[in-house]
Amino acid sequence: MSKELFRRYSKNPIIDISDLPYPANAVFNAGATLFNGETLLLMRVEDKRGISHLLLGRSKDGVRNWVIDKEPTLLPEPDFHPEEEFGIEDPRITYLDEIRKWAIVYTAYSKYGPLVSLALTEDFKSFDKKGVILPPENKDAAIFPERFSDKWALIHRPSPKDLRAGAHIWISFGYDLCHWGEHRILFESRDGAWWDSGRIGLSTPPLKTDKGWLLLYHGVKLTVSGAIYRLGLALLDL
């Protein structure tokens, strides 16, 4: 029998809509980081219109006693960022020591579909939105915390309209955080009856270990009863 890697917290969920300071349809898909000795969750909250924004919660142990902002922390701003017309979703947070800021890569939902946007912050109170960094349809993106040969690296998942083509995890490189090139597939969803045969996408930002870069990713198997999501691991060279 394989060794158990993860164990679900017995009192899940750690946050639900009853904990929020205002009415909402759902709270889910949070980005997480450590800040000033606390765990921060930048949570996706879907409002009563079905449009998402981001809301910050803080906890000393990352499990209990959450202190949640009284108002939305980061709202869509379609007047200034038209790509955010239908909300902002699914943030992934990376601390960039080189610039001493946290990079928040999130999905902006435009009338043309989901795309990848970037915001920077020093304090999780004010945010500098950089706008679109990858066009639609694309999501599940995060930045590596350090450069490779002077280039930043970004993981993301383009989403073809025809899923028979597969939805794979890609990597791109750039000298700044806003312009990306050298796009290539990092690894593919598998063919056949595999648990990750439908599509795959990044879950958390890459984690550096002494064995390599650890990726937690989600895989989707498409069945006649709907999509089944599962969690997987991949290890990249340093």
Short mmCIF file of C-alpha atoms in Angstrom, two decimals:
data_model
loop_
_atom_site.label_atom_id
_atom_site.label_comp_id
_atom_site.label_asym_id
_atom_site.label_seq_id
_atom_site.Cartn_x
_atom_site.Cartn_y
_atom_site.Cartn_z
CA MET A 1 0.00 0.00 0.00
CA SER A 2 1.35 3.43 -0.91
CA LYS A 3 2.25 5.87 1.85
CA GLU A 4 -0.38 8.51 2.51
CA LEU A 5 0.93 11.91 1.40
CA PHE A 6 -2.01 14.08 2.41
CA ARG A 7 -4.75 13.88 4.98
CA ARG A 8 -7.88 16.00 4.77
CA TYR A 9 -8.48 18.29 7.72
CA SER A 10 -11.29 16.73 9.74
CA LYS A 11 -13.11 20.05 10.19
CA ASN A 12 -13.19 21.14 6.54
CA PRO A 13 -14.21 23.55 5.21
CA ILE A 14 -12.00 26.02 7.07
CA ILE A 15 -14.01 28.93 5.58
CA ASP A 16 -17.50 28.95 4.10
CA ILE A 17 -19.94 31.65 3.03
CA SER A 18 -21.31 31.97 6.57
CA ASP A 19 -17.90 33.33 7.62
CA LEU A 20 -17.96 36.15 5.07
CA PRO A 21 -18.96 39.68 6.10
CA TYR A 22 -21.47 40.04 3.25
CA PRO A 23 -23.77 37.79 1.17
CA ALA A 24 -22.18 35.63 -1.52
CA ASN A 25 -22.88 32.55 -3.61
CA ALA A 26 -19.57 30.78 -2.92
CA VAL A 27 -16.01 31.10 -1.61
CA PHE A 28 -13.29 28.90 -3.11
CA ASN A 29 -10.01 28.64 -5.11
CA ALA A 30 -7.85 30.77 -2.82
CA GLY A 31 -4.25 31.78 -3.38
CA ALA A 32 -2.10 31.31 -0.26
CA THR A 33 1.11 32.80 1.10
CA LEU A 34 2.88 33.69 4.35
CA PHE A 35 3.01 37.37 5.33
CA ASN A 36 4.21 38.88 8.63
CA GLY A 37 4.00 35.54 10.43
CA GLU A 38 0.47 34.78 9.26
CA THR A 39 -1.11 32.64 6.57
CA LEU A 40 -2.96 34.74 4.03
CA LEU A 41 -5.70 33.40 1.80
CA LEU A 42 -6.75 35.55 -1.14
CA MET A 43 -10.09 33.90 -1.77
CA ARG A 44 -12.26 33.90 -4.84
CA VAL A 45 -15.76 35.01 -3.83
CA GLU A 46 -18.66 34.78 -6.25
CA ASP A 47 -21.21 37.49 -5.55
CA LYS A 48 -24.97 37.22 -5.97
CA ARG A 49 -24.70 38.28 -9.62
CA GLY A 50 -22.33 35.40 -10.35
CA ILE A 51 -19.31 37.71 -10.76
CA SER A 52 -16.16 36.96 -8.76
CA HIS A 53 -13.79 39.18 -6.79
CA LEU A 54 -10.96 38.49 -4.32
CA LEU A 55 -11.20 38.69 -0.52
CA LEU A 56 -8.37 38.40 2.00
CA GLY A 57 -8.38 36.27 5.15
CA ARG A 58 -5.61 35.95 7.77
CA SER A 59 -4.87 33.20 10.29
CA LYS A 60 -2.03 32.51 12.73
CA ASP A 61 -2.06 28.76 12.03
CA GLY A 62 -3.63 28.64 8.56
CA VAL A 63 -6.60 26.63 9.80
CA ARG A 64 -8.57 28.45 12.50
CA ASN A 65 -9.55 31.91 13.74
CA TRP A 66 -9.63 33.62 10.36
CA VAL A 67 -9.77 37.41 10.29
CA ILE A 68 -11.45 38.36 7.02
CA ASP A 69 -11.49 41.78 5.38
CA LYS A 70 -14.82 43.55 5.83
CA GLU A 71 -14.96 44.64 2.19
CA PRO A 72 -13.72 43.05 -1.05
CA THR A 73 -9.92 43.23 -1.18
CA LEU A 74 -9.54 43.27 -4.96
CA LEU A 75 -12.47 44.03 -7.24
CA PRO A 76 -12.82 43.77 -11.00
CA GLU A 77 -12.44 47.20 -12.59
CA PRO A 78 -13.93 46.94 -16.09
CA ASP A 79 -13.82 50.73 -16.60
CA PHE A 80 -10.01 50.61 -16.39
CA HIS A 81 -9.44 46.94 -17.24
CA PRO A 82 -12.16 45.85 -19.69
CA GLU A 83 -10.80 42.30 -19.60
CA GLU A 84 -12.27 42.08 -16.07
CA GLU A 85 -15.85 42.61 -17.25
CA PHE A 86 -17.09 39.28 -15.88
CA GLY A 87 -14.90 39.08 -12.80
CA ILE A 88 -11.48 38.10 -11.48
CA GLU A 89 -10.75 34.59 -10.25
CA ASP A 90 -8.33 31.94 -9.01
CA PRO A 91 -5.25 33.88 -7.81
CA ARG A 92 -1.82 32.32 -7.35
CA ILE A 93 0.66 34.23 -5.21
CA THR A 94 4.47 34.18 -5.50
CA TYR A 95 6.92 36.27 -3.48
CA LEU A 96 9.60 37.75 -5.75
CA ASP A 97 12.59 38.53 -3.56
CA GLU A 98 14.34 40.39 -6.38
CA ILE A 99 11.71 43.14 -6.38
CA ARG A 100 10.46 42.55 -2.81
CA LYS A 101 6.87 42.25 -3.92
CA TRP A 102 4.24 39.56 -4.17
CA ALA A 103 3.11 38.72 -7.69
CA ILE A 104 -0.57 37.81 -7.90
CA VAL A 105 -1.35 36.05 -11.15
CA TYR A 106 -5.09 35.67 -11.64
CA THR A 107 -7.73 34.86 -14.21
CA ALA A 108 -9.63 37.82 -15.60
CA TYR A 109 -12.87 36.83 -17.30
CA SER A 110 -13.47 38.89 -20.43
CA LYS A 111 -16.22 38.73 -23.02
CA TYR A 112 -13.69 36.82 -25.14
CA GLY A 113 -13.07 34.22 -22.45
CA PRO A 114 -10.64 33.75 -19.54
CA LEU A 115 -7.15 35.23 -19.72
CA VAL A 116 -4.15 35.76 -17.45
CA SER A 117 -3.59 39.04 -15.59
CA LEU A 118 -1.02 40.25 -13.07
CA ALA A 119 -1.06 42.47 -9.99
CA LEU A 120 1.82 43.34 -7.65
CA THR A 121 1.64 44.27 -3.97
CA GLU A 122 3.96 45.02 -1.06
CA ASP A 123 1.38 44.94 1.72
CA PHE A 124 -1.86 43.28 0.49
CA LYS A 125 -3.58 46.63 1.00
CA SER A 126 -2.72 48.41 -2.25
CA PHE A 127 -2.35 46.62 -5.57
CA ASP A 128 -0.69 47.61 -8.83
CA LYS A 129 -2.61 45.94 -11.64
CA LYS A 130 -0.41 45.35 -14.68
CA GLY A 131 -3.27 44.10 -16.85
CA VAL A 132 -3.28 41.25 -19.35
CA ILE A 133 -0.09 39.20 -19.66
CA LEU A 134 -1.52 36.30 -21.72
CA PRO A 135 -4.56 36.48 -24.03
CA PRO A 136 -7.62 34.20 -23.96
CA GLU A 137 -8.30 31.47 -23.53
CA ASN A 138 -5.72 30.85 -20.84
CA LYS A 139 -5.67 30.36 -17.06
CA ASP A 140 -4.10 28.37 -14.17
CA ALA A 141 -0.96 30.54 -14.23
CA ALA A 142 1.82 31.27 -11.74
CA ILE A 143 5.31 32.77 -11.80
CA PHE A 144 8.42 30.98 -10.53
CA PRO A 145 9.97 32.88 -7.58
CA GLU A 146 13.37 33.28 -9.25
CA ARG A 147 14.85 33.81 -12.70
CA PHE A 148 16.40 31.16 -14.94
CA SER A 149 19.34 32.51 -16.98
CA ASP A 150 18.11 36.08 -16.43
CA LYS A 151 14.54 35.22 -17.46
CA TRP A 152 11.39 34.90 -15.42
CA ALA A 153 9.32 31.77 -16.05
CA LEU A 154 5.53 31.49 -16.12
CA ILE A 155 3.45 28.33 -16.03
CA HIS A 156 -0.01 28.50 -17.61
CA ARG A 157 -2.71 26.42 -19.29
CA PRO A 158 -4.18 27.46 -22.64
CA SER A 159 -7.71 26.13 -23.08
CA PRO A 160 -8.61 25.04 -26.61
CA LYS A 161 -12.26 25.13 -27.59
CA ASP A 162 -12.01 21.52 -28.74
CA LEU A 163 -10.90 19.51 -25.70
CA ARG A 164 -10.12 16.57 -27.96
CA ALA A 165 -6.91 18.48 -28.69
CA GLY A 166 -6.03 18.25 -25.00
CA ALA A 167 -5.44 21.01 -22.45
CA HIS A 168 -1.80 20.90 -21.37
CA ILE A 169 0.51 22.78 -19.00
CA TRP A 170 2.79 25.26 -20.80
CA ILE A 171 5.79 27.34 -19.76
CA SER A 172 6.85 30.75 -21.09
CA PHE A 173 9.81 33.05 -20.42
CA GLY A 174 10.34 36.81 -20.25
CA TYR A 175 12.81 39.46 -19.12
CA ASP A 176 10.08 41.41 -17.35
CA LEU A 177 6.86 40.22 -15.74
CA CYS A 178 4.49 41.49 -18.43
CA HIS A 179 5.85 40.28 -21.79
CA TRP A 180 6.22 36.56 -22.40
CA GLY A 181 7.61 34.40 -25.18
CA GLU A 182 9.43 31.12 -25.90
CA HIS A 183 6.13 29.34 -25.27
CA ARG A 184 6.27 25.56 -25.11
CA ILE A 185 4.45 22.63 -23.57
CA LEU A 186 5.89 21.63 -20.19
CA PHE A 187 3.89 18.42 -19.89
CA GLU A 188 0.74 17.03 -21.45
CA SER A 189 -2.51 15.54 -20.30
CA ARG A 190 -2.36 11.83 -20.99
CA ASP A 191 -4.30 9.78 -23.51
CA GLY A 192 -6.63 6.93 -22.66
CA ALA A 193 -8.21 6.13 -19.31
CA TRP A 194 -5.77 8.02 -17.06
CA TRP A 195 -7.17 10.14 -14.23
CA ASP A 196 -5.65 13.24 -15.88
CA SER A 197 -6.58 12.41 -19.47
CA GLY A 198 -9.14 15.18 -20.01
CA ARG A 199 -7.08 18.25 -19.10
CA ILE A 200 -4.50 19.36 -16.57
CA GLY A 201 -3.67 22.66 -14.90
CA LEU A 202 -1.42 24.09 -12.21
CA SER A 203 -2.80 24.14 -8.66
CA THR A 204 -0.23 25.95 -6.47
CA PRO A 205 2.79 27.99 -7.59
CA PRO A 206 5.97 25.89 -8.04
CA LEU A 207 7.69 24.90 -4.78
CA LYS A 208 11.49 24.65 -4.73
CA THR A 209 12.91 21.56 -3.01
CA ASP A 210 16.39 20.03 -2.92
CA LYS A 211 15.13 17.40 -5.39
CA GLY A 212 13.64 19.82 -7.91
CA TRP A 213 10.66 22.09 -8.46
CA LEU A 214 7.53 20.42 -7.08
CA LEU A 215 4.29 21.07 -8.94
CA LEU A 216 0.87 20.30 -7.54
CA TYR A 217 -1.52 20.08 -10.45
CA HIS A 218 -5.11 19.09 -11.04
CA GLY A 219 -6.12 16.50 -13.57
CA VAL A 220 -9.56 16.04 -15.04
CA LYS A 221 -11.14 12.85 -16.31
CA LEU A 222 -14.23 13.39 -18.45
CA THR A 223 -16.99 10.84 -17.86
CA VAL A 224 -20.61 10.46 -18.94
CA SER A 225 -21.56 11.70 -15.45
CA GLY A 226 -19.38 14.80 -15.67
CA ALA A 227 -15.81 15.85 -14.96
CA ILE A 228 -13.85 14.32 -12.06
CA TYR A 229 -11.02 16.45 -10.61
CA ARG A 230 -8.05 14.90 -8.83
CA LEU A 231 -4.73 16.19 -7.49
CA GLY A 232 -1.35 15.08 -8.82
CA LEU A 233 2.36 15.79 -8.33
CA ALA A 234 5.14 16.44 -10.82
CA LEU A 235 8.83 17.15 -10.25
CA LEU A 236 10.87 19.42 -12.53
CA ASP A 237 14.64 19.77 -12.72
CA LEU A 238 16.17 22.66 -10.79
#
